[in-house]
Structures are given as C-alpha cells and as structure tokens.
PDB file of C-alpha atoms in Angstrom:
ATOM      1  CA  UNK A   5     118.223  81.283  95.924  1.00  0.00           C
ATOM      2  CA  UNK A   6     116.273  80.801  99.494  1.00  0.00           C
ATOM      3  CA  UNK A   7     119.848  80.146 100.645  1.00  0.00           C
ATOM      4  CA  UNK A   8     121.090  83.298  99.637  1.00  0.00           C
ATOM      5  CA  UNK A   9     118.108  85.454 101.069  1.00  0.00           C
ATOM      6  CA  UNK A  10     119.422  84.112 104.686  1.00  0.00           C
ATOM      7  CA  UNK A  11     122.929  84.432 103.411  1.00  0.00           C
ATOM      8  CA  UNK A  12     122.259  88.091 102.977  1.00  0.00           C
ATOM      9  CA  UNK A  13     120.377  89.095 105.873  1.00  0.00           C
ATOM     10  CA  UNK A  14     123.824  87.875 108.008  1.00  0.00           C
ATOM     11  CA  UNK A  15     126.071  89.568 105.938  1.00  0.00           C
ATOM     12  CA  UNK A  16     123.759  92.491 106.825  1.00  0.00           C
ATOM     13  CA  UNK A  17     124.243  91.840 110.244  1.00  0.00           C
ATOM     14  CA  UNK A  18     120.308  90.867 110.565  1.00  0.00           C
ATOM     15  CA  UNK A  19     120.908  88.076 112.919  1.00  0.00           C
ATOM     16  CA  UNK A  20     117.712  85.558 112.714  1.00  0.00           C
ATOM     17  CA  UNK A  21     117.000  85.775 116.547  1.00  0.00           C
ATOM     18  CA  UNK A  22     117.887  89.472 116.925  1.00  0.00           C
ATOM     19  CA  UNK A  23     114.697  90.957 115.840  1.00  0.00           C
ATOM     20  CA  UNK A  24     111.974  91.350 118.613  1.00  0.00           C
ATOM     21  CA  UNK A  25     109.608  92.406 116.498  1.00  0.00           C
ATOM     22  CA  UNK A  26     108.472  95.257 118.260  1.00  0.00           C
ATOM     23  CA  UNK A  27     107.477  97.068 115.041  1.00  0.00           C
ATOM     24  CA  UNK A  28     109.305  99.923 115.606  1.00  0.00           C
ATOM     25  CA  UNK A  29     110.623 100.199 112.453  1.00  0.00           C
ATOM     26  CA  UNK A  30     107.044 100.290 110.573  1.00  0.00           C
ATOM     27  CA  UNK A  31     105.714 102.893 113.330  1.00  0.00           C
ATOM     28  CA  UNK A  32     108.677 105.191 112.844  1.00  0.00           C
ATOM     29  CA  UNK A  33     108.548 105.181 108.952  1.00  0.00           C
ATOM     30  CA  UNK A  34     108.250 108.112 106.897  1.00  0.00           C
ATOM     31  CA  UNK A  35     107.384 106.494 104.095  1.00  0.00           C
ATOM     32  CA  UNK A  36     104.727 103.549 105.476  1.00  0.00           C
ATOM     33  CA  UNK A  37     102.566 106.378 106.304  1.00  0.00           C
ATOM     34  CA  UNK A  38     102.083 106.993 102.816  1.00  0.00           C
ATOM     35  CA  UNK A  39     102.653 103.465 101.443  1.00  0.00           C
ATOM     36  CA  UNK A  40     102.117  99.928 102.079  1.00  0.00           C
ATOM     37  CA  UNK A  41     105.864  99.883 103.063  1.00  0.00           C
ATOM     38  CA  UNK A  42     105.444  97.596 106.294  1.00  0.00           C
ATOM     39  CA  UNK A  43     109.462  97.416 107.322  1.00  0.00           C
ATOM     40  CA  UNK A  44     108.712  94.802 109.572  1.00  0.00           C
ATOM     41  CA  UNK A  45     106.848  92.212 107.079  1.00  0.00           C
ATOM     42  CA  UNK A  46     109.375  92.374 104.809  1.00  0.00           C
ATOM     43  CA  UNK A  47     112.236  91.465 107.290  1.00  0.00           C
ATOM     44  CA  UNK A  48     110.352  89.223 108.861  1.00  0.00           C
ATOM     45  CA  UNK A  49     109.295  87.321 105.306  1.00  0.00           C
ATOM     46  CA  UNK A  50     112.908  87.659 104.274  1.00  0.00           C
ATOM     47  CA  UNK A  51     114.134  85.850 107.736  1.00  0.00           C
ATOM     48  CA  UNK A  52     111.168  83.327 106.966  1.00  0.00           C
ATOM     49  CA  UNK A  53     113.210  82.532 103.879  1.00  0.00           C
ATOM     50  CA  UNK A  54     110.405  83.413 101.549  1.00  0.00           C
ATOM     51  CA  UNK A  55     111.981  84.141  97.865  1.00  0.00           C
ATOM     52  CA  UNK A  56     108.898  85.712  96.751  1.00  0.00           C
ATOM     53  CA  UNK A  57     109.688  89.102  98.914  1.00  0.00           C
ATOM     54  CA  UNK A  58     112.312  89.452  95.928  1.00  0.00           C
ATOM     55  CA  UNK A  59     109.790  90.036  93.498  1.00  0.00           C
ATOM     56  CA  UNK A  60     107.154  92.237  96.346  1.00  0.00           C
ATOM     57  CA  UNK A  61     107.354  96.207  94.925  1.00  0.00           C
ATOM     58  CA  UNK A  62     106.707  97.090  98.872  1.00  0.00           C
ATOM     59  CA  UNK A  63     110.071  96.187  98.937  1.00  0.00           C
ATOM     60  CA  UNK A  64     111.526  99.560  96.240  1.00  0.00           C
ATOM     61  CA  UNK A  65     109.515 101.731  98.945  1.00  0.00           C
ATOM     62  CA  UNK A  66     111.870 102.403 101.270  1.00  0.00           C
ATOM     63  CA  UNK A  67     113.657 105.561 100.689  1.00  0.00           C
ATOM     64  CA  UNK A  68     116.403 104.708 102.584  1.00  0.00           C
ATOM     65  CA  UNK A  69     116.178 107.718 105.487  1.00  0.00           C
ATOM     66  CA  UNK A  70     117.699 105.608 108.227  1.00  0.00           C
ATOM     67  CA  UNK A  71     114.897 106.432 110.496  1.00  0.00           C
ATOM     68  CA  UNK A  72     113.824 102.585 111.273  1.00  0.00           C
ATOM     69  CA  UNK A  73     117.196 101.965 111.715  1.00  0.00           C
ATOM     70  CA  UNK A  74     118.198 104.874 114.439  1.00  0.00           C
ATOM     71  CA  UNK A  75     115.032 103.816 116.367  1.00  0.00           C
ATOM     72  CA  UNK A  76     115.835 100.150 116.794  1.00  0.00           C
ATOM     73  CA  UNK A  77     115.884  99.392 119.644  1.00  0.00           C
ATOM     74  CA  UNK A  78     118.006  96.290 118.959  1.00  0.00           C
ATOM     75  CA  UNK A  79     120.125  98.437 116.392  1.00  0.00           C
ATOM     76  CA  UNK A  80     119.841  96.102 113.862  1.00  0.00           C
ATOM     77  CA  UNK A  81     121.117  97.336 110.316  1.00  0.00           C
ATOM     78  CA  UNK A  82     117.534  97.631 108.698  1.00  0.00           C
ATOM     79  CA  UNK A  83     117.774 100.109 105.929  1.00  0.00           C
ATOM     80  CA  UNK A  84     121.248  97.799 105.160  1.00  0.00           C
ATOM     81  CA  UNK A  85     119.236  94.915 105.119  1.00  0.00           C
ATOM     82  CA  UNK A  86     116.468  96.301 102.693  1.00  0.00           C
ATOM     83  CA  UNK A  87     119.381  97.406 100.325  1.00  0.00           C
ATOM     84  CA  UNK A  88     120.838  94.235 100.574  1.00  0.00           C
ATOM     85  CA  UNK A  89     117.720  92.612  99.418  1.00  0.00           C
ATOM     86  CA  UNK A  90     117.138  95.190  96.618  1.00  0.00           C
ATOM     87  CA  UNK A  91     120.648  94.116  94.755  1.00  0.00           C
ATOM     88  CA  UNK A  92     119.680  90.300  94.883  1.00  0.00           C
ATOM     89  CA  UNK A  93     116.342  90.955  93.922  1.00  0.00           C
ATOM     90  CA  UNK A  94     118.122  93.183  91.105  1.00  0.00           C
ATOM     91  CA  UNK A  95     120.405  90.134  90.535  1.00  0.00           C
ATOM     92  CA  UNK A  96     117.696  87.827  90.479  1.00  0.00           C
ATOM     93  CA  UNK A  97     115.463  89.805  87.505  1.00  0.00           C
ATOM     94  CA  UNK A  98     112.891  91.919  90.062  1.00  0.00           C
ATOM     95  CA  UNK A  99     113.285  95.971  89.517  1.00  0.00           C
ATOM     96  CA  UNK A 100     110.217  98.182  89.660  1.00  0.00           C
ATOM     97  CA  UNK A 101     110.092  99.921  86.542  1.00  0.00           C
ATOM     98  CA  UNK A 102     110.740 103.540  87.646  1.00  0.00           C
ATOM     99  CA  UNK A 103     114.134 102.415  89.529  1.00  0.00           C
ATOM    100  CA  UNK A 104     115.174 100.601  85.935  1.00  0.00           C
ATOM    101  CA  UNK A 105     113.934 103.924  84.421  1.00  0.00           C
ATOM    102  CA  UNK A 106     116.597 105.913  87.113  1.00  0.00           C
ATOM    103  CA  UNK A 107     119.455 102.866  86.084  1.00  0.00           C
ATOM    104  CA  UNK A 108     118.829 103.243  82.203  1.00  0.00           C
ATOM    105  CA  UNK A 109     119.373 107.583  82.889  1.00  0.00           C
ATOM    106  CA  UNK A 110     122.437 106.445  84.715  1.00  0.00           C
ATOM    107  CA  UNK A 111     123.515 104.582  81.637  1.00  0.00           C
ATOM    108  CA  UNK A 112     122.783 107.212  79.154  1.00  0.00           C
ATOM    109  CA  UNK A 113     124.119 110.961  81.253  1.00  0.00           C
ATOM    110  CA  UNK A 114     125.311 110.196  83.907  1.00  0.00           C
ATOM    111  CA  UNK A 115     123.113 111.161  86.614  1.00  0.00           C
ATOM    112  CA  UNK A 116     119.506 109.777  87.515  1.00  0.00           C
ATOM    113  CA  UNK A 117     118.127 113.308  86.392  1.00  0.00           C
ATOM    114  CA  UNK A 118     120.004 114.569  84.023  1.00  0.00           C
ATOM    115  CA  UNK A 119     119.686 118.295  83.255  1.00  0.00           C
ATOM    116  CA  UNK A 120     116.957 119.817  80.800  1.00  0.00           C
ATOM    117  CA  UNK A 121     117.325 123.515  79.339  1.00  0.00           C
ATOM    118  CA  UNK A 122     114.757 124.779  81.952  1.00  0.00           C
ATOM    119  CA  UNK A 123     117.278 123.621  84.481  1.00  0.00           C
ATOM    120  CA  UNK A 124     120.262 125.129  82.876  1.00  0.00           C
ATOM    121  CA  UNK A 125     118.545 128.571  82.385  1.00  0.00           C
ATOM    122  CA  UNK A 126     117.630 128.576  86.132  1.00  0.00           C
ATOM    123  CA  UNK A 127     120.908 127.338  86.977  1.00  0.00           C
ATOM    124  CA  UNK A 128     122.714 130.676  84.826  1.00  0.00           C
ATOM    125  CA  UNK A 129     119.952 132.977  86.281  1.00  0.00           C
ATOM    126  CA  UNK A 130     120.909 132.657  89.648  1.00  0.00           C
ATOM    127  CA  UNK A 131     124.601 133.428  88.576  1.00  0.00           C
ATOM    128  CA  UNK A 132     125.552 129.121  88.376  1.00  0.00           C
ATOM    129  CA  UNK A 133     127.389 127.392  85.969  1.00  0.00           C
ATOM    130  CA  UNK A 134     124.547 126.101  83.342  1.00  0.00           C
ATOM    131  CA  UNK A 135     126.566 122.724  83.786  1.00  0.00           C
ATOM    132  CA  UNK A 136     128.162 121.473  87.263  1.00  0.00           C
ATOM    133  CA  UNK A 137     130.873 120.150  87.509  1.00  0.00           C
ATOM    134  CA  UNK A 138     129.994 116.619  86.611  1.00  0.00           C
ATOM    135  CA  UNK A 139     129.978 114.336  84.260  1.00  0.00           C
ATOM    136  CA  UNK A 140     127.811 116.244  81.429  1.00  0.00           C
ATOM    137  CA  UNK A 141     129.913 118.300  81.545  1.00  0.00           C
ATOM    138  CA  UNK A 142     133.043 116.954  80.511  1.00  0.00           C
ATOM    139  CA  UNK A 143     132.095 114.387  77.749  1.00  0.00           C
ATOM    140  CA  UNK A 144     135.239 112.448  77.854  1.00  0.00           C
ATOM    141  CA  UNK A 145     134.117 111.757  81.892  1.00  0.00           C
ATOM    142  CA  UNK A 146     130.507 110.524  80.723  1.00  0.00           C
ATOM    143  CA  UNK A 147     132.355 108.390  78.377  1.00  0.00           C
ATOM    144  CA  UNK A 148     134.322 107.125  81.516  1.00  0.00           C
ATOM    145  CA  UNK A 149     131.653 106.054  83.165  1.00  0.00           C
ATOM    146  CA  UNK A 150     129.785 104.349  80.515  1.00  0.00           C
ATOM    147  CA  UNK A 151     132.785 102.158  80.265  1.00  0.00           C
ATOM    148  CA  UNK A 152     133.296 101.590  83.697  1.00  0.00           C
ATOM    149  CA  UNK A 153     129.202 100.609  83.786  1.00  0.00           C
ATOM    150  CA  UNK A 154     129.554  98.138  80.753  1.00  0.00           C
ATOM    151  CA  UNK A 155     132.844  96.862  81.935  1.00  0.00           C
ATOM    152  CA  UNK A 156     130.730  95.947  85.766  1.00  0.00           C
ATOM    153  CA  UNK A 157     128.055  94.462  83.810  1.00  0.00           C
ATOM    154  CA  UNK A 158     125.898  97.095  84.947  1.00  0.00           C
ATOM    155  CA  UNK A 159     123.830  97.414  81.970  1.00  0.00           C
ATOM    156  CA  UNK A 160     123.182  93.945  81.786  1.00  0.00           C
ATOM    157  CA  UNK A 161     121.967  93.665  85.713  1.00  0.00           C
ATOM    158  CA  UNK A 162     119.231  96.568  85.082  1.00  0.00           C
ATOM    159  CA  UNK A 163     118.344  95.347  82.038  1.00  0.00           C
ATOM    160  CA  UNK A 164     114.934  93.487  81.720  1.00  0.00           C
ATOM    161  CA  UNK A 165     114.778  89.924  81.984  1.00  0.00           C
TER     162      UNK A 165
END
C-alpha cells in the first residue's frame, strides 16, 4: 500500500520535491480554523509515505473549497491530492462514519439529503415543484442509479470493513 500512497500523490501531480512547505495552504484554510485540519501535515505525512494518514479523520476535513490550492504559491493540485487520498483510504477500509452515512443515502434516494415532507411543503409554498427534477422523482431513474452503483461496486467500497 505505501507504494500506492506515492503512486497517488504523482498522479495528482504532487511532485515529492515541489512542495516548499511554506504552509500556505494551512494558513489560508477555511476549515483549519475550526478544525485540526492541518493541510500541510497531511501532505507532508502522505509524501513521507506514512500509510497511517489513510486511516487519520483530519484527513475527511477538508471541504474541498479550493482555497489552499488557489493560494499555492507553487500551484500544486492540493485539494486533488486530498481527494485522491480519500478514495484509497476509501479503498483501503478508512471512511469516517458521517461520509459512509452520506454514501449509504446515496445508495438508498439518490441524493446525500434526500427530501423530507418539511422540505417538500416549503418547496410548493414558494410556488416549486414539491419534487425536482431528479432522481426521486422519477422512480424508474432512482432505480437506474442503484444499478449503475451495484454494477461499480459502489456499495461494496462504502460498506464497512
């Protein structure tokens, strides 16, 4: 697997000697300020070749704004990087519970927040459709893309290991 980590980071165009480490990434972080996301640690741990950032929740933290990634001064790929570390990590067993939780609503409707009846009244008292135009609404569709999710293994990659 430590193969892979590296294998990942330079398909995600993290070269191992183009990082600086300036910290840029960290200081310009929405989320860090409100977290222990620390951007930096985890690319640098990843480039270290340490599996164990795999299985570090930190690393589900990021909410993928692009900001670290716009200030760069090196314009390294970082949110593409994180992402690419989330789907081995995914592949390799490690989700945090509330993004299995978002996967498994997937699964069932659809859509990671599916619509409730408080929704749908809201929706029809501004004048809206009760139902977009997605998936819930057009059964055969949902049925679709539960096929097309079983048939990519999908279920089987969110499911706990």
């Amino acid at each position: 697997m430590s193969e892979e980590l590296l294998k990942v980071l330079k398909a995600a165009g993290l070269d191992v000697l183009s990082c600086m480490h300036c910290g840029t990434c960290t200081g310009s972080c929405p989320s860090g300020r409100h977290t222990g996301l620390n951007t930096r640690r985890i690319i640098r741990d990843a480039r270290k070749n340490r599996p164990e950032i795999l299985s570090d929740d930190d690393l589900w933290l990021c909410t993928t704004c692009y900001t670290c990634q716009e200030r760069c001064p090196r314009g390294i790929p970082i949110t593409d990087a994180l992402l690419e570390l989330r789907r081995l990590a995914v592949k390799e067993g490690f989700m945090r519970p509330e993004h299995r939780r978002v996967s498994e609503m997937v699964i069932e409707c659809g859509h990671a927040v599916p619509l409730d009846e408080e929704t749908m009244k809201k929706r029809e008292e501004l004048g809206l459709d009760p139902v977009p135009e997605t998936v819930q609404k057009y059964p055969e569709a949902l049925e679709e893309l539960k096929t097309l999710l079983k048939t990519c293994k999908f279920d089987k990659l969110v499911a706990e290991k």
